[in-house]
Structure formats: C-alpha cells, structure tokens
Coordinates of C-alpha atoms and ligand atoms in Angstrom, one line a residue:
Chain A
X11 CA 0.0 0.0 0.0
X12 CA 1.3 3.4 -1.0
X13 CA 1.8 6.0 2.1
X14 CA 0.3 9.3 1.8
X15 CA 2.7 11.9 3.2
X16 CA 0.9 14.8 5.5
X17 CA 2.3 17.7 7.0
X18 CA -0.5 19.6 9.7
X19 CA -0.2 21.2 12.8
X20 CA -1.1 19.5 15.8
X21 CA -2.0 21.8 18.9
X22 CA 0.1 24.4 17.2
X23 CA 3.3 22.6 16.4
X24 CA 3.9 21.3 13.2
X25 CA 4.0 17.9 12.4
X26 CA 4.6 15.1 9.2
X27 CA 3.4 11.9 9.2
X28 CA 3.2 9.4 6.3
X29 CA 0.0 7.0 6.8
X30 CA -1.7 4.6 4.6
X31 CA -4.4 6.2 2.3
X32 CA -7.6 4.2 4.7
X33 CA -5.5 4.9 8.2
X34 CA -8.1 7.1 10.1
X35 CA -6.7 10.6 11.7
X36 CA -7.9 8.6 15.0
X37 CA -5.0 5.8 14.3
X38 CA -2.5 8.5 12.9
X39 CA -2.9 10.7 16.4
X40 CA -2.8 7.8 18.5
X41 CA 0.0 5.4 16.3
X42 CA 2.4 8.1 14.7
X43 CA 2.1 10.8 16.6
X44 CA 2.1 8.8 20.5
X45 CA -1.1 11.8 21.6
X46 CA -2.7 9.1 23.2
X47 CA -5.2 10.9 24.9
X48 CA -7.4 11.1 21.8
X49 CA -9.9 7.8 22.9
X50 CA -11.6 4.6 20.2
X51 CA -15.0 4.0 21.7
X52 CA -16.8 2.5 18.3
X53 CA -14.5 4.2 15.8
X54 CA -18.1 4.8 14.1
X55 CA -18.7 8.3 15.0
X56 CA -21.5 7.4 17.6
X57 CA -19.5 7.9 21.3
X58 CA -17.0 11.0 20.5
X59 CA -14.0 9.4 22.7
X60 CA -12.0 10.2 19.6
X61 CA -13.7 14.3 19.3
X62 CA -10.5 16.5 18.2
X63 CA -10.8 19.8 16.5
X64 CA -10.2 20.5 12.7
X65 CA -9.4 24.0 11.8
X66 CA -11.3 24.7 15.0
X67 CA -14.5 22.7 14.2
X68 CA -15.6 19.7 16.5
X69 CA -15.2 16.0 14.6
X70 CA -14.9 12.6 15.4
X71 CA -11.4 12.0 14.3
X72 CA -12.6 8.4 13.8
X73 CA -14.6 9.7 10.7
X74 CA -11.6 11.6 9.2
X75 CA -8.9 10.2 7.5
X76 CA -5.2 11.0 8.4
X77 CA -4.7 11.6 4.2
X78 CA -7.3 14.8 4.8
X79 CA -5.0 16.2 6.7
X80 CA -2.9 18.0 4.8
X81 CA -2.4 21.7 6.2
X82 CA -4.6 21.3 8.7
X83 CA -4.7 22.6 12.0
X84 CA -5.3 19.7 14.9
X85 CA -6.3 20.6 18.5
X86 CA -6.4 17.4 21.0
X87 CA -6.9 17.2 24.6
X88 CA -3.5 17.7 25.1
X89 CA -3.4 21.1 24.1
X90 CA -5.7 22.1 26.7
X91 CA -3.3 22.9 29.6
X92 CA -0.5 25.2 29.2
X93 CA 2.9 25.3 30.2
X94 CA 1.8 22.4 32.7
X95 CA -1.5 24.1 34.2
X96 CA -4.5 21.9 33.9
X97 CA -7.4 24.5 31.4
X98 CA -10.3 24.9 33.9
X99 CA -12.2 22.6 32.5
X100 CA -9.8 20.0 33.4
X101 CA -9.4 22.0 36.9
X102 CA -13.5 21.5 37.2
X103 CA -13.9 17.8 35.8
X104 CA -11.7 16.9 38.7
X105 CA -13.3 18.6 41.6
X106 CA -16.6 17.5 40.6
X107 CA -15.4 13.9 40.4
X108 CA -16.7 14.4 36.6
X109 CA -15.0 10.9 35.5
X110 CA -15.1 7.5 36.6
X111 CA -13.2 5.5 34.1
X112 CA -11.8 8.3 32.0
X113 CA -12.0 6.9 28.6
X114 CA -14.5 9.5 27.5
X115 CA -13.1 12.3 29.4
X116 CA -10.6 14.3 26.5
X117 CA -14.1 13.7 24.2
X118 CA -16.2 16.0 26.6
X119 CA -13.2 18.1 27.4
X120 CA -12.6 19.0 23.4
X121 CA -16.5 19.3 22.9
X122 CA -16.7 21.5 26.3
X123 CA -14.0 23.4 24.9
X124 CA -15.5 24.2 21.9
X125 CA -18.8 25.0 23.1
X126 CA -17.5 27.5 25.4
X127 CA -15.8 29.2 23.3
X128 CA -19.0 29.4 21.1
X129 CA -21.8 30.3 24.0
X130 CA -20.0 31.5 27.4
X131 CA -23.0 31.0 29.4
X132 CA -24.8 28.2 28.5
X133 CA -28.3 27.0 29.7
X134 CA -28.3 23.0 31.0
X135 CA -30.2 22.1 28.1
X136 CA -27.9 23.5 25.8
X137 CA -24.7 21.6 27.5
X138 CA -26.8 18.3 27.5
X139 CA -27.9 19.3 23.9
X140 CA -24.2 20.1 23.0
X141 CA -22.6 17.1 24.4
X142 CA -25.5 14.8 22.8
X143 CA -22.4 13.4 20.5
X144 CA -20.3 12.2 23.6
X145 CA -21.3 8.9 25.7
X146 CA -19.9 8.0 29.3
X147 CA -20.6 4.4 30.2
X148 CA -20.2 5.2 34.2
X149 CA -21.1 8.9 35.7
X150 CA -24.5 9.4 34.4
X151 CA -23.7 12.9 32.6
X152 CA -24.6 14.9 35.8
X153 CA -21.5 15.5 37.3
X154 CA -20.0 16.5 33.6
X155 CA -22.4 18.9 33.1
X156 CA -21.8 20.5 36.7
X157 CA -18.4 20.7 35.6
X158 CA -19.3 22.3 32.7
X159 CA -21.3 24.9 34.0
X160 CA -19.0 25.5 37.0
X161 CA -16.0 25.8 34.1
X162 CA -17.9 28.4 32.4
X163 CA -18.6 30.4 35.5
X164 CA -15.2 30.4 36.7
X165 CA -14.3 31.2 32.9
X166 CA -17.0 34.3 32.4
X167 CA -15.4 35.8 35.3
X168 CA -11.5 35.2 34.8
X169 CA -12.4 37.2 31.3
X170 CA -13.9 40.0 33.6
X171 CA -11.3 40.3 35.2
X172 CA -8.3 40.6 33.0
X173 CA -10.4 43.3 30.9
Chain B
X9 CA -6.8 2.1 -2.0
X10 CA -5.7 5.4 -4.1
X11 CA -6.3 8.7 -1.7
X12 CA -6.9 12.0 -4.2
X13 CA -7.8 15.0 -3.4
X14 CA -8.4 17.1 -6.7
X15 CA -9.2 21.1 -6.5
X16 CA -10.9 21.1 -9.5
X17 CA -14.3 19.7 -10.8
X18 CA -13.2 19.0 -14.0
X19 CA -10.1 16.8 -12.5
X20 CA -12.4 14.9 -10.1
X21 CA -14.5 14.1 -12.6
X22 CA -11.0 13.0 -14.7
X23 CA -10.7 11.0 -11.9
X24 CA -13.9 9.0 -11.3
X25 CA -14.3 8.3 -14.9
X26 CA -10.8 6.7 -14.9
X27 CA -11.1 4.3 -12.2
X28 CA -12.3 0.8 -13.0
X29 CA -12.6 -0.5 -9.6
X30 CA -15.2 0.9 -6.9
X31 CA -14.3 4.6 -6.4
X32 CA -16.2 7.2 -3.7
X33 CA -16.9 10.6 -3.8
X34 CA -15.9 11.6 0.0
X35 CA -17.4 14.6 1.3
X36 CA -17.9 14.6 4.9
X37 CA -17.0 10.7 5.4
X38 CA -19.8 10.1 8.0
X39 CA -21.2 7.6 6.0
X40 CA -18.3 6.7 4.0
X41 CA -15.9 6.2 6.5
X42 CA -18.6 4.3 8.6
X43 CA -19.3 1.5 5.6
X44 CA -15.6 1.5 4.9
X45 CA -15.0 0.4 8.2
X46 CA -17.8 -1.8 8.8
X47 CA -16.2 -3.4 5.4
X48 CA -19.6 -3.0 3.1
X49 CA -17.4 -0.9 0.8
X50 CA -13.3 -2.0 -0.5
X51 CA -13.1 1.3 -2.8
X52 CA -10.0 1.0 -5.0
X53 CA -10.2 5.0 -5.2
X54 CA -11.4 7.9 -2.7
X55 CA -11.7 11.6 -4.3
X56 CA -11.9 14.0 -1.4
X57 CA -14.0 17.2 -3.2
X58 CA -13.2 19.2 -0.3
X59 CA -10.2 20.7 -1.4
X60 CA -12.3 22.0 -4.8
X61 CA -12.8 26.4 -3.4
X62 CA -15.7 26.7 -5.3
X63 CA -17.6 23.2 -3.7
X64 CA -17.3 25.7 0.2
X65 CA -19.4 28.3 -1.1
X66 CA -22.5 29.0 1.1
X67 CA -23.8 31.7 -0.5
X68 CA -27.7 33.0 0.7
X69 CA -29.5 34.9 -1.4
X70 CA -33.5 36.5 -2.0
X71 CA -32.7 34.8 -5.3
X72 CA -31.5 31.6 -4.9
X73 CA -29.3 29.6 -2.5
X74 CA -26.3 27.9 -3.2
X75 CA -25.3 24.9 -0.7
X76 CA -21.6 23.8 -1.9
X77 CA -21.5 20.1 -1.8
X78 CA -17.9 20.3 0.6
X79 CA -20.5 22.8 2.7
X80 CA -20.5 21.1 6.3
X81 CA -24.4 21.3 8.1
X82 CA -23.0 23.2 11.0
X83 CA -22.8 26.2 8.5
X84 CA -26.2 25.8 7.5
X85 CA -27.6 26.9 10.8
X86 CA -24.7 29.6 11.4
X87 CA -26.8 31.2 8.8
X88 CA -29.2 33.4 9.6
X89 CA -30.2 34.6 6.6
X90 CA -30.6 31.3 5.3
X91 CA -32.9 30.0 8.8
X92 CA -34.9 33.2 8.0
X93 CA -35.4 32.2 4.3
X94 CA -35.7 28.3 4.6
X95 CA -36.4 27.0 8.3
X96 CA -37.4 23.5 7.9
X97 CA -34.1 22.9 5.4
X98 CA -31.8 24.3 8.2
X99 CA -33.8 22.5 10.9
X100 CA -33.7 19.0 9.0
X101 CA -30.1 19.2 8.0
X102 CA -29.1 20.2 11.6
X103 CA -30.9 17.2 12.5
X104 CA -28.4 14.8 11.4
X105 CA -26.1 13.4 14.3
X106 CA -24.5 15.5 16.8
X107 CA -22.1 18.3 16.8
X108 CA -19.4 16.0 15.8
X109 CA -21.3 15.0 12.8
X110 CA -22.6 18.6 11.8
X111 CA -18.8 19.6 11.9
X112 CA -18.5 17.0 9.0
X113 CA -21.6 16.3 7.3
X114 CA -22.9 17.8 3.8
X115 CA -26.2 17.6 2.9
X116 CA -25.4 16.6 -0.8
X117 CA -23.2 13.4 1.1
X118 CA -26.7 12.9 2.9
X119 CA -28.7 12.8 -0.3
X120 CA -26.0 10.5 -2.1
X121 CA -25.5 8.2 0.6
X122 CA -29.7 7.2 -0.4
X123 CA -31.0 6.3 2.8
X124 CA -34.6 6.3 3.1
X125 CA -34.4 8.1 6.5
X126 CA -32.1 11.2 5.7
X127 CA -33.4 13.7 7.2
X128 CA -32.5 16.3 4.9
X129 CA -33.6 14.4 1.6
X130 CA -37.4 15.4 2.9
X131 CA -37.0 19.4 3.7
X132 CA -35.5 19.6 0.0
X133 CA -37.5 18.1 -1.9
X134 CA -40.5 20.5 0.0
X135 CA -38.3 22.7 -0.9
X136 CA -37.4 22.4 -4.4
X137 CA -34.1 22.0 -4.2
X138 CA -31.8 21.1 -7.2
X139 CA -28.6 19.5 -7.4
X140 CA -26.2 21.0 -9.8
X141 CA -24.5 17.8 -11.0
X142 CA -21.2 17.6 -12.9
X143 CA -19.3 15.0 -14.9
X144 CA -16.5 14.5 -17.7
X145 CA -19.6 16.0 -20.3
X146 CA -20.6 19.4 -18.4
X147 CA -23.2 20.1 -15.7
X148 CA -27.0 19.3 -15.5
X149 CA -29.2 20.3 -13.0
X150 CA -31.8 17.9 -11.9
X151 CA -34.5 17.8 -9.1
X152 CA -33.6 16.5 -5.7
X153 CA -36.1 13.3 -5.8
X154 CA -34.5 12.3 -9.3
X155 CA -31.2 11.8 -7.6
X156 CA -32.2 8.6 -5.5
X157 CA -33.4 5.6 -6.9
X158 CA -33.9 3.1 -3.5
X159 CA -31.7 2.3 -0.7
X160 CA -28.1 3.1 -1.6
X161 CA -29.1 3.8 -5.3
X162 CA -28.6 6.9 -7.0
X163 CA -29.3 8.2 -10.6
X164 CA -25.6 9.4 -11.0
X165 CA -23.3 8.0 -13.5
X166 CA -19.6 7.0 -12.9
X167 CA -18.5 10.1 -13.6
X168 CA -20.2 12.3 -12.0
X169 CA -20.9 13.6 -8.8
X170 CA -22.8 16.7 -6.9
X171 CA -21.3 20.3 -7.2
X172 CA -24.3 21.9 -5.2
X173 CA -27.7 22.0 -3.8
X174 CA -29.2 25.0 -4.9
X175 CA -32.5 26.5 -3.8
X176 CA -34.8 28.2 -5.5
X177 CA -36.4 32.3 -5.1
X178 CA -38.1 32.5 -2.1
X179 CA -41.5 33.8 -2.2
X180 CA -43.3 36.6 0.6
X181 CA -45.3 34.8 3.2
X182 CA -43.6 31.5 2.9
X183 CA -42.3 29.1 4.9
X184 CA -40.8 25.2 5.7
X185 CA -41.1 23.0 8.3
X186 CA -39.9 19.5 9.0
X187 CA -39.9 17.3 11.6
X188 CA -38.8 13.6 12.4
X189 CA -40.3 11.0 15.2
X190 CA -37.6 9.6 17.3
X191 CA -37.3 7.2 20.4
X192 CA -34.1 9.6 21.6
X193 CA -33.9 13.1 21.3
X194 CA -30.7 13.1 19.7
X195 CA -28.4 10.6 18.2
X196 CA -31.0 8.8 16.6
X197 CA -32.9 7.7 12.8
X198 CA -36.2 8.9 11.9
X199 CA -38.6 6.7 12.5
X200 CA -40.8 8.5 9.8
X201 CA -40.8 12.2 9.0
X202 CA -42.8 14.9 7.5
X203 CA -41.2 18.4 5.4
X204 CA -44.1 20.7 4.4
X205 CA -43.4 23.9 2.7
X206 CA -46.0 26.4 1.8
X207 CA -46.4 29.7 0.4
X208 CA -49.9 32.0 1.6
X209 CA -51.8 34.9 -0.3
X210 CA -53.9 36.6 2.0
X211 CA -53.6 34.4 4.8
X212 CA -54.4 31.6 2.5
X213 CA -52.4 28.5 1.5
X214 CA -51.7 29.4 -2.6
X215 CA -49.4 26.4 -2.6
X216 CA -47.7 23.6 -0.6
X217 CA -45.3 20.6 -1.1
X218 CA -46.0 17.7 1.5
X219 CA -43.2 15.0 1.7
X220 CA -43.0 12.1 3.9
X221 CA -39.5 10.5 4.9
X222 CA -38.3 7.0 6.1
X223 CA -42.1 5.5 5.4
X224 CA -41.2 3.9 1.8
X225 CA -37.6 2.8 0.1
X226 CA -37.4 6.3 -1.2
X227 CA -38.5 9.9 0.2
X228 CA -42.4 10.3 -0.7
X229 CA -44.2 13.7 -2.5
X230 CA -48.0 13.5 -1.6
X231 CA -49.1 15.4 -3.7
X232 CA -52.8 14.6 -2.6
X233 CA -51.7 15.9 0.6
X234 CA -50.4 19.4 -0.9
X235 CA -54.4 19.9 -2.4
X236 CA -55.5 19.1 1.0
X237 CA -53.9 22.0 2.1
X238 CA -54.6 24.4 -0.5
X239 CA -57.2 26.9 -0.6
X240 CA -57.7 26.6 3.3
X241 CA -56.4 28.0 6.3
X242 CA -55.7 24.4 7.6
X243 CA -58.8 24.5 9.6
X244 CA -59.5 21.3 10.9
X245 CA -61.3 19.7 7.7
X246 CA -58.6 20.5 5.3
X247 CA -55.9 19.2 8.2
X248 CA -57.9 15.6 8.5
X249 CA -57.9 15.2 4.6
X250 CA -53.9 16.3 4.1
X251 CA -53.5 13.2 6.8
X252 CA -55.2 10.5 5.3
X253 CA -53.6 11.4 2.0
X254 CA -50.2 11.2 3.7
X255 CA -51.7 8.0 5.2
X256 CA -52.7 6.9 1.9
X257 CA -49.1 7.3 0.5
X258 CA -47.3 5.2 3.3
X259 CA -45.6 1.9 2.1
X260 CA -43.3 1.5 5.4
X261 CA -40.9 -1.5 6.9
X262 CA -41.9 -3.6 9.7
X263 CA -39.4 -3.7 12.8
X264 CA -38.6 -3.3 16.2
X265 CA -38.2 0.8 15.5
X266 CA -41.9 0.9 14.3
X267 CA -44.6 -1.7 12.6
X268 CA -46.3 -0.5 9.6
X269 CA -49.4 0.5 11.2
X270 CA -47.6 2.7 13.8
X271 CA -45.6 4.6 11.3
X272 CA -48.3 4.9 9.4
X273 CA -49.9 6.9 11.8
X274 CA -47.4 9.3 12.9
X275 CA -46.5 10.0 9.4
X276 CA -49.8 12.0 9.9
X277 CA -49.0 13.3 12.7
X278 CA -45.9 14.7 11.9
X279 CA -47.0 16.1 8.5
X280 CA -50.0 17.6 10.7
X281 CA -47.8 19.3 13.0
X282 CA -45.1 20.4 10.4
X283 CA -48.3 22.3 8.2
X284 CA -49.1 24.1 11.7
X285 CA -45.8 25.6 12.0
X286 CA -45.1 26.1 8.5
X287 CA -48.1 28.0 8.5
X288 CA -47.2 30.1 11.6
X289 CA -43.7 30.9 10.0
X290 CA -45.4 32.2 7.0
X291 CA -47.3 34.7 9.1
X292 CA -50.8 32.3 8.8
X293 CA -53.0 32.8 11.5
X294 CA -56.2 30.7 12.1
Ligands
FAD4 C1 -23.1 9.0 14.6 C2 -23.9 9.3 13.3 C3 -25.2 9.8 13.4 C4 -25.9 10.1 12.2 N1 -27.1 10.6 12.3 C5 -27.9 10.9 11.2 C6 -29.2 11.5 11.3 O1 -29.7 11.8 12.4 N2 -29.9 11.7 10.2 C7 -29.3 11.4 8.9 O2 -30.0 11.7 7.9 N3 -28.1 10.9 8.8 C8 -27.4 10.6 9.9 N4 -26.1 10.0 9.8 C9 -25.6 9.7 8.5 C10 -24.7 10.7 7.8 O3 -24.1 11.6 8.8 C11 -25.5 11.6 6.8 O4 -26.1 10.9 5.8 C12 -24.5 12.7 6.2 O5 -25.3 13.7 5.7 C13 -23.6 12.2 5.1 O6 -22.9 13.2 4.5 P1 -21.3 13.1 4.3 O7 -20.9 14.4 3.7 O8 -20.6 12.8 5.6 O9 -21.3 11.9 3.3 P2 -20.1 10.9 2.9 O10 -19.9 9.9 3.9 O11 -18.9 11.7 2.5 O12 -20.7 10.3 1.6 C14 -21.9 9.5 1.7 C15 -22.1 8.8 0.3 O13 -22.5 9.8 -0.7 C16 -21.5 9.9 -1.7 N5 -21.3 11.3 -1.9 C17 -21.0 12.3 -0.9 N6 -20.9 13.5 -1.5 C18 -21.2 13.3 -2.8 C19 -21.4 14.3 -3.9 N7 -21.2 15.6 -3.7 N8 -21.7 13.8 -5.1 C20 -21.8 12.4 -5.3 N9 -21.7 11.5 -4.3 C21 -21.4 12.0 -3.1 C22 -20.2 9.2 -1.1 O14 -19.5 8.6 -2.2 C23 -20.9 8.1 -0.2 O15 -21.3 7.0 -1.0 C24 -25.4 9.8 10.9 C25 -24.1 9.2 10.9 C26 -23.3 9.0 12.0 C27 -22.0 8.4 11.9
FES5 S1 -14.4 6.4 18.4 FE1 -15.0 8.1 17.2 S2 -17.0 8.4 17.8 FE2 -16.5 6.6 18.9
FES6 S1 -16.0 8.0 32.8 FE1 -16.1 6.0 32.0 S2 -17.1 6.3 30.1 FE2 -17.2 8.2 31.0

C-alpha cells in the first residue's frame, strides 16, 4: 500500500506523518504521533471518545482520515493545559469527580472546549444538547455537566477580570 | 486504496471516470468512513471534493441559495439569513447526528448516501431544491427526488458527482417545516418524518409541497396531501384530509423501531404538526 505523506499542525506545532491512504486521523494521532489521549470507543462516530478539532470545528477523528489532513490545523486534549496548568475545565472535571473510568473524558473536554468558546453561558439544556455526541458508560452525565457549568462560571469571570 | 484530493471539478470528474474499480466521492465521510470500516465498501479509489474552493461556497440569497457540496451542516444553521429564508431545510439538516457530525456532514453526502431516513432528503425536496450535477460531459441540474433511486441507489453516473444543492427564489409569506419521530432526542434515525413547505396569499395557502421520509424505500411527494392543504387555512377539515392522504401514500418497513401500522400513523401526525408551524412561519394565523 502506497503512504500518503501529511504535514498539519497539531495543537500548534507542526508535524509530518506518512500513513496509509484508509488509516483514520484517529489511528494516525494515536499510532504516529504517541497523543494518546485522543480515545476509540466504536471508531463509528456514535460515542466521541476520539472528538479533536479541525481548523477549529468539533469531529470525530474516527470519521476523518489522516490523508485529509494536509495543512490542517489539529487541537487534541492535550493542548488544553498550558505550560503544565490543567485548562479549567480539566481543573473542574476533577473537583466535581466528573470521571469515573476516563475513557470519554478528552471527548467531553474538546467538545466543552468548543462549546464554550462558542456560548460562554450556556443553559443545562444546551450543554446536555451540545454534548449529545459524547457517551460516558459510568457517571450518568450529571456531574460532567456540573463541571461544565461551574468551568464556564469560573471562565465568564477570569475574562472580567483581566479586561 | 488510491487517496486523491483534486481542487478542481473537471479533475475529479477525470478521476472518477478513470477508475475501474469501486471509487467514492468523500465529502464529509460520516457515512463513507462508517461503511468503509464496517467493510460494506473496499473502494480502489477515494476523491476528497473538499479541497475544490468553489464546492465551500454558502452563498444566501432572495434569489437563490447555493449549498456547496464540501459545505459542512453546521454552517447551514450559522446562517441566519438562510434560517430566515428556509427553516425547515436548516432544521432538518441540523438534525443529522451531533455536533461532531454537523462539523462533518454535507447535505449533498446525505442525499447520495440514499437512505430512506435522511433527514434532509425530505425538507429539499419540500423545498425544491436542485442539485447541480457535474461530470466528464458538463453540468446538468436535476430535481432532488430524481437523484435517488432506493436504498443506496442513486441516478448518478460514474463520472459524476454533486457540485451543489441550490434553492430556489423565495417567495413573501412562505415558509418550511420539518420534523422527524424519534425514540431519543438526539443521536438517533427517523422513525418516519414529514417536510411541508408552503407559500400564503392573503392568509391563505396558494401552494404547498407535502413530503414524507423513512415510510417507503425512497423519500415520498404527496401530492394529494399538498391539495388538501390548499385553498384553506388548515382549519380542521382541510388538516384531517392532508393526513389520510399522507396515510394513503405510506408503504413502510416492519421492525422493532416501528410496525407498519404505527408509522403509518405518525406519518400523519408529523406532517399535521409540520403544516401548523409552517403555516405560523409564514405569518398564517387561524
Ligand atoms: C453517529 C452518526 C449519526 C448520524 N445521524 C444521522 C441522522 O440523524 N440523520 C441522517 O439523515 N443521517 C445521519 N447520519 C448519516 C450521515 O451523517 C449523513 O447521511 C450525512 O449527511 C452524510 O454526509 P457526508 O458528507 O458525511 O457523506 P459521505 O460519507 O462523504 O458520503 C456519503 C455517500 O455519498 C457519496 N457522496 C458524498 N458526497 C457526494 C457528492 N457531492 N456527489 C456524489 N456523491 C457523493 C459518497 O461517495 C458516499 O457514498 C449519521 C451518521 C453517524 C456516523
Ligand atoms: S471512536 Fe470516534 S466516535 Fe467513537
Ligand atoms: S467515565 Fe467511564 S465512560 Fe465516562
């Protein structure tokens, strides 16, 4: 099988990478490039274990294959902290006890992410609504959305006050 | 398996018509990707459109809109000038999976991929949507419903594949609905589904388009259903006769997601509640 060879930037650095044409972006983050915290739940596109952002849109990276790629920007869960300090969200998922197993954890915490950034002050329904596309076999989805809503609190007002 | 990703229409189309084996159009990959995995498809060729400029136009017009195929849903509702002019065409193709999904999915890949439940497939054919479809000979336009044939079937050749969805000049006082029956709220396939869109003249229906989804191999125009509604302001008598023609036009599955008789049913009761908010969008009042 002939390689494809990709060049993208994952969470800001650049990467290359040279996958087979059918490899998913899922096997290519995990395999090549060792950013394990990117999660298969079904590799289907129906738990979003695998969610990752491309060019700053929410996707299954189960769905996308590592040949699309090219010049591309990637954001995983491991770009969420910086310079070793946990994002809040992280912060939050912890002190709620937002996570039993983990394996869907970076899934909700690139979704979250993307929603806050979107809507700073979202209503329950549109969490639950936004995080329809992520499954958690074990917490029940309460304590993630607490974490969610406490995130964005904590996040409305650290933007208040460095203005 | 050959990975290409062409940027122009005319090399894509180079492309598809020189492959012998099985060869995909990938748009959004949601269903691709899926079948590829599941192993229901071995393509000896993949031809990624998204890298084609022209195929990520959105572009929203009194006129006319123009729904690139590489367009992903999410940007359908991000829109507002195109939820003002169309509703039930934004609220059917945000329908389709979760966030994840919308991030991905094209409503042209929904059409294509010839499932009788797209949700989508429905709202545009209410709508009367086009799809600009190109090939090694040129471009043709052709209605929506003449793109799928039955389950997985499509009327395109080799060749060819979608450029756009385009939809028509809007009208004053008109409007779309569409809506889909559903054990879950999200993350789930229409049980059946109803798309009604409908144009007033003095607080009157002048003309409507009733189709039914997911209750027969291929989406369903009723068009028994559309005289029901016209000429009325879907008081009561005119609501009970659009049902039982939309009743009438059911040929459904049987299985554990609904028996014939149950779908059959709330096909009506869908399309019933679809007219009503159609008609409210328009600026009908009873
Ligand atoms: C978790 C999950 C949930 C889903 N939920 C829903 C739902 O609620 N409702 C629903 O209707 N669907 C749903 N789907 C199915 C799927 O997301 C949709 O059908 C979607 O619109 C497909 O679009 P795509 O761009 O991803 O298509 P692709 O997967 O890229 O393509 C689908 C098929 O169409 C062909 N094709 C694509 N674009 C073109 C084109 N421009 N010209 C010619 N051929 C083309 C491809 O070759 C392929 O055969 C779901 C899928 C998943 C994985
Ligand atoms: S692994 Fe991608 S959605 Fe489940
Ligand atoms: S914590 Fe185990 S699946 Fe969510």
């Amino acid at each position: 099988m002939n390689g494809v060879t990709v060049s993208a930037k994952v969470n800001g650095d650049a990467v290359q990478y040279v996958c087979p044409p059918d490899e998913s972006l899922l096997d290519v983050l995990r395999n090549r490039l060792n950013l394990t915290g990117v999660k298969e739940g079904c590799g289907t596109g129906d738990c979003g274990a695998c969610s990752i952002t491309l060019d700053g849109r929410l996707v299954c990276s189960c769905l996308v294959l590592g040949a699309e790629a090219e010049g591309r920007e990637i954001g995983t869960v491991e770009g969420l902290s910086e310079g070793g300090k946990l994002h809040t969200l992280q912060e939050q998922f912890i002190e709620k006890a937002a996570l039993q197993c983990g394996i869907c954890t970076p899934g909700f915490l690139v979704a979250a992410k993307v929603l806050l950034e979107r809507n700073s002050n979202p209503s329950e329904e549109e969490i639950r609504y936004a995080l329809a596309g992520n499954l958690c076999r074990c917490t029940g989805y309460d304590k993630i959305v607490r974490a969610v809503q406490s995130s964005a609190k904590i996040m409305r007002r650290g933007k208040k006050a460095s203005r | 398996m050959r990975f290409e990703s062409p940027t122009t229409t005319k090399a894509a189309a180079a492309l598809l018509a020189s492959e012998s084996g099985v060869a995909h159009v990938l748009a959004g990959g949601t269903d691709l990707l899926v079948r590829m995995k599941m192993g229901a498809t071995e393509p000896d060729l993949v031809v990624d459109i998204k890298r084609i400029d022209s195929l990520r136009e959105l572009k929203v017009t009194a006129a006319g809109v123009h729904i690139g195929a590489a367009v992903p849903a999410i940007m359908l509702g991000e829109s507002d000038k195109l939820r003002g002019l169309w509703p039930g065409v934004v609220e059917a193709a945000n329908l389709i999976g979760s966030d994840q999904i919308q991030g991905r999915c094209t409503v042209a890949g929904n059409l294509c991929n010839a499932s009788p439940a797209a949700d989508s497939v429905p709202a545009l054919i209410a709508a009367g949507a086009k799809a600009v479809v190109v090939g090694t000979k040129g471009k043709r336009r052709v209605a929506v419903e003449k793109v799928v044939l039955g389950p997985g079937r499509t009327s395109l050749a080799r060749d060819e594949f979608i450029e756009a969805i385009v939809l028509p000049a809007r009208a004053g006082k008109s409007a779309d609905a569409y809506l889909r029956f559903t054990p879950r709220t999200e993350m789930d396939i229409a049980v059946v589904s109803a798309a009604i869109n409908l144009t007033l003249s003095r607080g009157i229906v002048q003309s409507a388009k009733v189709v039914l989804g997911a209750v027969a191999p291929t989406a369903v125009i009723v068009p028994a259903a559309a005289k029901a509604l016209i000429g009325t302001k879907l008081d009561d008598a005119a609501l009970a006769k659009m049902v039982t023609a939309c009743e009438a036009a059911c040929n459904p599955i049987d299985d554990k997601r609904g028996t014939i008789e149950y779908r059959t049913k709330v096909a009506g009761v869908m399309a019933r509640r679809a007219a009503l908010i159609a008609f409210e969008r328009a600026g009908g009042a009873k």
